[in-house]
Coordinates of C-alpha atoms in Angstrom, one line a residue:
M1 CA 0.0 0.0 0.0
N2 CA 1.4 3.4 -1.0
I3 CA 1.6 6.5 1.2
K4 CA -1.3 8.2 -0.7
A5 CA -3.6 5.2 -0.1
A6 CA -2.6 5.0 3.6
L7 CA -3.2 8.8 4.1
A8 CA -6.6 8.5 2.3
I9 CA -7.6 5.6 4.7
A10 CA -6.6 7.7 7.7
M11 CA -8.7 10.7 6.4
V12 CA -11.7 8.4 5.8
F13 CA -11.6 7.4 9.5
V14 CA -11.1 10.9 10.8
G15 CA -13.5 12.7 8.5
C16 CA -16.2 10.1 8.2
C17 CA -16.3 9.2 11.9
S18 CA -16.6 12.8 13.1
N19 CA -19.1 13.4 10.3
V20 CA -21.4 10.7 11.7
V21 CA -21.4 12.4 15.1
F22 CA -22.6 15.8 13.6
L23 CA -25.2 14.0 11.4
E24 CA -26.7 12.2 14.5
L25 CA -26.8 15.6 16.3
L26 CA -28.7 17.0 13.4
V27 CA -31.3 14.2 12.9
K28 CA -32.0 13.9 16.6
E29 CA -33.3 17.4 16.6
D30 CA -34.8 17.4 13.1
P31 CA -35.1 14.0 11.4
G32 CA -35.8 15.6 8.1
A33 CA -32.6 17.7 8.1
G34 CA -30.7 15.0 6.0
N35 CA -31.9 16.4 2.7
L36 CA -30.8 19.9 3.5
A37 CA -27.4 18.6 4.8
T38 CA -26.9 16.6 1.6
F39 CA -27.7 19.7 -0.5
L40 CA -25.3 21.9 1.4
Q41 CA -22.6 19.3 1.1
F42 CA -23.0 19.2 -2.7
L43 CA -23.1 23.0 -2.9
L44 CA -19.8 23.4 -0.9
I45 CA -17.8 20.8 -2.8
A46 CA -19.1 22.0 -6.2
T47 CA -18.2 25.6 -5.3
V48 CA -14.7 24.7 -4.2
G49 CA -14.3 22.4 -7.2
F50 CA -15.4 25.2 -9.6
C51 CA -12.5 27.4 -8.4
T52 CA -9.9 24.7 -8.2
V53 CA -10.6 21.7 -10.5
G54 CA -12.9 23.5 -13.0
K55 CA -10.7 26.6 -13.3
F56 CA -13.8 28.7 -13.4
G57 CA -15.2 26.7 -16.3
F58 CA -12.1 26.7 -18.5
A59 CA -10.7 23.3 -17.6
K60 CA -11.0 20.4 -20.0
R61 CA -12.6 17.1 -18.8
N62 CA -10.6 13.9 -18.8
I63 CA -13.7 11.7 -18.6
P64 CA -16.6 12.0 -21.2
F65 CA -19.7 13.9 -20.1
K66 CA -22.0 11.0 -20.7
Q67 CA -20.0 8.8 -18.3
Y68 CA -20.3 11.5 -15.6
L69 CA -24.1 11.5 -16.2
L70 CA -24.2 7.9 -15.2
L71 CA -21.9 8.4 -12.2
V72 CA -23.9 11.4 -11.0
G73 CA -27.1 9.3 -11.2
F74 CA -25.6 6.7 -9.0
F75 CA -24.0 9.1 -6.5
W76 CA -26.9 11.5 -6.1
T77 CA -29.4 8.7 -5.7
S78 CA -27.3 6.9 -3.1
S79 CA -26.6 10.1 -1.1
V80 CA -30.1 11.4 -1.0
T81 CA -31.9 8.1 -0.3
N82 CA -29.5 7.2 2.6
N83 CA -30.0 10.5 4.3
Y84 CA -33.8 10.6 3.5
A85 CA -34.2 7.3 5.3
F86 CA -34.0 9.1 8.7
E87 CA -37.5 10.5 8.0
F88 CA -38.9 6.9 8.2
N89 CA -38.1 6.1 11.9
I90 CA -34.7 4.7 11.1
S91 CA -32.3 5.0 14.1
M92 CA -28.6 5.9 13.6
P93 CA -27.2 2.6 14.8
L94 CA -29.5 0.6 12.5
H95 CA -28.7 2.9 9.7
M96 CA -24.9 2.2 10.1
I97 CA -25.4 -1.5 10.6
F98 CA -27.6 -1.8 7.5
R99 CA -25.1 0.2 5.4
A100 CA -22.4 -2.2 6.5
G101 CA -24.0 -4.7 4.1
S102 CA -22.2 -2.9 1.2
L103 CA -19.8 -5.9 1.0
M104 CA -22.8 -8.2 0.3
A105 CA -24.2 -5.8 -2.3
N106 CA -20.7 -5.3 -3.9
M107 CA -20.3 -9.1 -4.2
A108 CA -23.8 -9.6 -5.7
M109 CA -23.1 -6.9 -8.2
G110 CA -19.7 -8.4 -9.0
V111 CA -21.3 -11.8 -9.7
W112 CA -24.1 -10.4 -11.7
I113 CA -22.3 -7.7 -13.8
L114 CA -18.7 -8.7 -13.9
K115 CA -19.4 -12.5 -13.7
K116 CA -16.9 -12.9 -10.9
K117 CA -16.5 -16.1 -8.9
Y118 CA -15.7 -16.3 -5.2
S119 CA -14.5 -19.1 -2.8
P120 CA -17.0 -20.9 -0.5
L121 CA -15.4 -19.1 2.4
K122 CA -16.4 -15.8 1.0
Y123 CA -19.9 -16.9 0.4
L124 CA -19.9 -18.0 4.1
A125 CA -18.7 -14.5 5.1
I126 CA -21.5 -12.9 3.0
F127 CA -24.0 -15.2 4.7
M128 CA -22.7 -14.0 8.1
I129 CA -23.0 -10.4 7.1
S130 CA -26.5 -10.8 5.8
A131 CA -27.5 -12.8 9.0
G132 CA -26.1 -10.1 11.2
I133 CA -27.9 -7.3 9.4
S134 CA -31.2 -9.3 9.5
I135 CA -30.8 -9.9 13.3
C136 CA -30.2 -6.2 13.9
T137 CA -33.2 -5.3 11.7
I138 CA -35.5 -7.7 13.5
Q139 CA -34.3 -6.5 16.9
S140 CA -35.0 -2.8 15.9
S141 CA -38.4 -3.6 14.5
G142 CA -39.8 -4.2 18.0
D143 CA -39.3 -0.6 19.2
V144 CA -40.2 1.7 16.3
K145 CA -41.7 5.0 17.2
A146 CA -41.8 8.4 15.5
Q147 CA -41.1 11.6 17.4
R148 CA -44.7 12.3 18.6
E149 CA -46.7 12.6 21.8
T150 CA -48.2 9.3 23.2
H151 CA -52.0 9.2 22.5
A152 CA -54.3 8.8 25.5
D153 CA -56.6 6.4 23.7
A154 CA -55.2 2.9 23.7
A155 CA -56.8 1.9 20.4
E156 CA -55.6 5.1 18.7
E157 CA -52.1 4.6 20.1
E158 CA -52.0 1.0 18.6
K159 CA -53.1 2.4 15.3
L160 CA -50.3 5.0 15.4
K161 CA -47.7 2.4 16.3
F162 CA -48.8 0.3 13.3
I163 CA -48.4 3.4 11.1
D164 CA -44.9 4.0 12.6
W165 CA -44.0 0.4 11.8
L166 CA -45.2 0.8 8.2
W167 CA -43.0 3.9 7.7
W168 CA -40.1 2.0 9.3
C169 CA -40.6 -0.8 6.7
L170 CA -40.5 1.8 3.9
G171 CA -37.3 3.2 5.5
I172 CA -35.7 -0.3 5.3
G173 CA -36.7 -0.6 1.7
I174 CA -35.1 2.8 1.0
L175 CA -31.9 1.7 2.7
T176 CA -31.8 -1.6 0.7
F177 CA -32.2 0.3 -2.6
A178 CA -29.5 2.7 -1.6
L179 CA -27.2 -0.2 -0.7
F180 CA -27.3 -1.7 -4.1
V181 CA -27.0 1.6 -5.9
S182 CA -23.9 2.4 -4.0
A183 CA -22.4 -1.0 -4.8
R184 CA -23.1 -0.5 -8.5
M185 CA -21.5 2.9 -8.4
G186 CA -18.3 1.4 -6.9
I187 CA -18.0 -1.1 -9.7
F188 CA -18.8 1.6 -12.3
Q189 CA -16.1 3.9 -10.8
E190 CA -13.5 1.1 -11.0
S191 CA -14.2 0.4 -14.6
L192 CA -14.3 4.1 -15.4
Y193 CA -10.8 4.8 -13.9
S194 CA -9.3 1.7 -15.6
K195 CA -10.5 3.0 -19.0
H196 CA -9.9 6.8 -18.7
G197 CA -7.3 7.0 -16.0
K198 CA -7.4 8.2 -12.4
H199 CA -9.0 11.6 -11.9
P200 CA -10.6 11.6 -8.4
W201 CA -10.8 15.4 -8.0
E202 CA -12.4 15.9 -11.4
A203 CA -14.9 13.1 -10.6
L204 CA -15.6 14.6 -7.2
Y205 CA -16.3 18.0 -8.7
Y206 CA -18.7 16.9 -11.4
T207 CA -20.6 14.5 -9.3
H208 CA -21.4 17.4 -6.9
L209 CA -21.9 20.1 -9.5
M210 CA -24.2 18.4 -11.9
P211 CA -26.9 17.2 -9.5
L212 CA -27.5 20.7 -8.0
V213 CA -30.3 21.4 -10.5
I214 CA -32.2 18.4 -9.2
W215 CA -32.7 20.1 -5.9
I216 CA -34.7 23.0 -7.4
P217 CA -38.1 21.3 -7.1
T218 CA -37.3 20.5 -3.4
A219 CA -36.7 24.2 -2.6
P220 CA -39.7 24.5 -0.2
N221 CA -38.5 21.5 1.8
L222 CA -35.0 23.0 2.1
I223 CA -36.3 26.4 3.2
N224 CA -38.6 24.8 5.8
H225 CA -35.6 22.9 7.4
V226 CA -33.5 26.1 7.3
Q227 CA -36.2 27.9 9.3
I228 CA -36.3 25.0 11.8
A229 CA -32.5 25.2 12.2
M230 CA -32.6 29.0 12.7
N231 CA -35.1 28.6 15.5
T232 CA -32.9 26.2 17.6
P233 CA -31.2 27.5 20.8
E234 CA -28.0 29.6 20.2
V235 CA -24.6 28.4 21.2
D236 CA -21.1 30.0 21.5
F237 CA -18.5 28.4 19.2
L238 CA -15.1 30.0 19.0
G239 CA -16.5 33.4 19.8
F240 CA -19.4 33.1 17.3
I241 CA -23.0 32.9 18.4
L242 CA -24.9 30.6 16.2
P243 CA -28.2 28.6 16.3
R244 CA -27.2 25.1 17.5
Q245 CA -28.6 23.3 14.4
I246 CA -26.7 25.7 12.1
L247 CA -23.5 24.9 13.9
W248 CA -24.0 21.2 13.5
M249 CA -24.9 21.7 9.9
I250 CA -21.6 23.7 9.2
L251 CA -19.5 21.1 11.0
Y252 CA -21.3 18.3 9.2
V253 CA -20.7 19.8 5.7
L254 CA -17.0 20.4 6.4
T255 CA -16.3 16.9 7.7
Q256 CA -18.4 15.4 5.0
G257 CA -16.2 17.2 2.4
L258 CA -13.1 15.7 4.0
C259 CA -14.7 12.3 4.2
I260 CA -16.0 12.1 0.6
S261 CA -12.7 13.6 -0.8
A262 CA -10.7 10.9 1.0
V263 CA -13.0 8.1 -0.3
Y264 CA -12.6 9.4 -3.9
V265 CA -8.9 9.4 -3.6
L266 CA -9.0 5.9 -2.2
T267 CA -11.1 4.7 -5.2
T268 CA -8.2 5.6 -7.5
E269 CA -5.6 3.9 -5.4
C270 CA -7.4 0.6 -4.4
A271 CA -9.9 -1.8 -5.8
S272 CA -13.6 -1.4 -5.2
L273 CA -13.5 -4.2 -2.6
I274 CA -10.8 -2.5 -0.5
V275 CA -12.6 0.8 -0.6
T276 CA -15.8 -1.1 0.6
L277 CA -13.8 -2.8 3.4
T278 CA -12.4 0.6 4.6
V279 CA -15.8 2.2 4.6
T280 CA -17.3 -0.8 6.4
L281 CA -14.8 -0.8 9.2
R282 CA -15.2 3.0 9.6
K283 CA -18.9 2.4 10.0
F284 CA -18.2 -0.2 12.7
V285 CA -16.1 2.4 14.7
S286 CA -18.8 5.0 14.2
L287 CA -21.4 2.5 15.5
L288 CA -19.5 1.9 18.7
F289 CA -19.1 5.6 19.3
S290 CA -22.8 6.2 18.6
I291 CA -23.8 3.6 21.1
L292 CA -21.5 4.8 23.9
Y293 CA -21.7 8.6 23.4
F294 CA -25.4 9.0 22.4
R295 CA -26.6 6.0 24.6
N296 CA -28.6 4.6 21.8
P297 CA -30.6 1.4 22.7
F298 CA -28.5 -1.7 21.9
T299 CA -29.7 -5.1 23.0
F300 CA -27.8 -8.5 23.1
G301 CA -29.3 -9.2 19.7
H302 CA -27.9 -6.0 18.2
W303 CA -24.4 -7.0 19.6
M304 CA -24.7 -10.5 18.1
G305 CA -25.7 -9.1 14.7
T306 CA -22.9 -6.5 14.8
C307 CA -20.3 -9.2 15.6
L308 CA -21.6 -11.3 12.7
V309 CA -21.2 -8.4 10.3
F310 CA -17.7 -7.5 11.6
I311 CA -16.4 -11.1 11.6
G312 CA -17.9 -11.8 8.2
T313 CA -16.1 -8.7 6.9
M314 CA -12.9 -10.0 8.3
I315 CA -13.3 -13.4 6.7
F316 CA -14.3 -11.9 3.3
T317 CA -11.1 -9.8 3.1
E318 CA -9.0 -12.6 4.6
L319 CA -7.9 -10.4 7.4
L320 CA -9.1 -12.9 10.0
Q321 CA -7.0 -15.6 8.3
K322 CA -3.9 -13.4 8.4
F323 CA -4.6 -12.6 12.1
I324 CA -4.8 -16.3 13.1
L325 CA -1.6 -17.1 11.2
M326 CA 0.2 -14.5 13.3
F327 CA -0.2 -16.7 16.4
L328 CA 0.5 -20.1 14.7
P329 CA 4.1 -21.5 15.0
K330 CA 6.0 -21.0 11.8
E331 CA 7.5 -24.1 10.2
K332 CA 11.2 -24.5 10.6
K333 CA 13.3 -24.7 7.5
K334 CA 14.8 -28.1 6.8
V335 CA 18.6 -28.2 7.2
Q336 CA 20.1 -29.7 4.2

């Protein structure tokens, strides 16, 4: 592994882990803030890219425009649907565990599109990851409730609980869809770079610039969540007095910029599978922090499912095999 790849992996852990903290702070106060956060992230990266990579519109593209249209479609759909899932009673720990199934989706896409073949051990690993996600999903389905006041009438409360559960099921469907879109994007990026060369900053710029027009129809929703953010209690940050939600939004956008930039660099230095592994392990670290710091509910079933996901990831990438070999006695060379 070269220094550039190692630095990118370090930045993925620093930027993405801190980014998850600010995202959870945002959605705990306003579950619908994910769409606004995603828009601001795209706007910031597109603005910086226009001045640096785009040379104020005078730079020539290294990758054809049609290819960027496909990449933008994958990236925008994955980003928006993942953040939009919070509006459907999806908790942050479940969100992170579910997205850890990207290895499973990556493998399925590899078999279907690239006609790849894997060893039985890797199929076992994928089964463990799938089982772990299923266990966590089932455990979370027992306590699904939107942010609302409890109704005094028992029958009405049961009806509302059922509606909450239906919205949660829709959220699970959205996460599943986003999972496979993200995996397809990873494979497309890998083939794109092998054909046209490695241009991570250009790809980062265009995938954030081109989708901005898609947000125009959602302007009323964005304005509504800006007003919600402006009405939150004010806090003092480095001498600046800001509404609390605005502060979290700024820190989220900045750390997300660092996170996504590091991931894009990593896609040019490593195979799609290695990128997926790095992101999966980062999610596991973020999950532990979310449970401990935010005191999110986490049962024995959640822990069992999380361990299956983590061990399955290790088996899939042969890291567990290498770890075991470290403790086995090495064979002595025969003396001739």
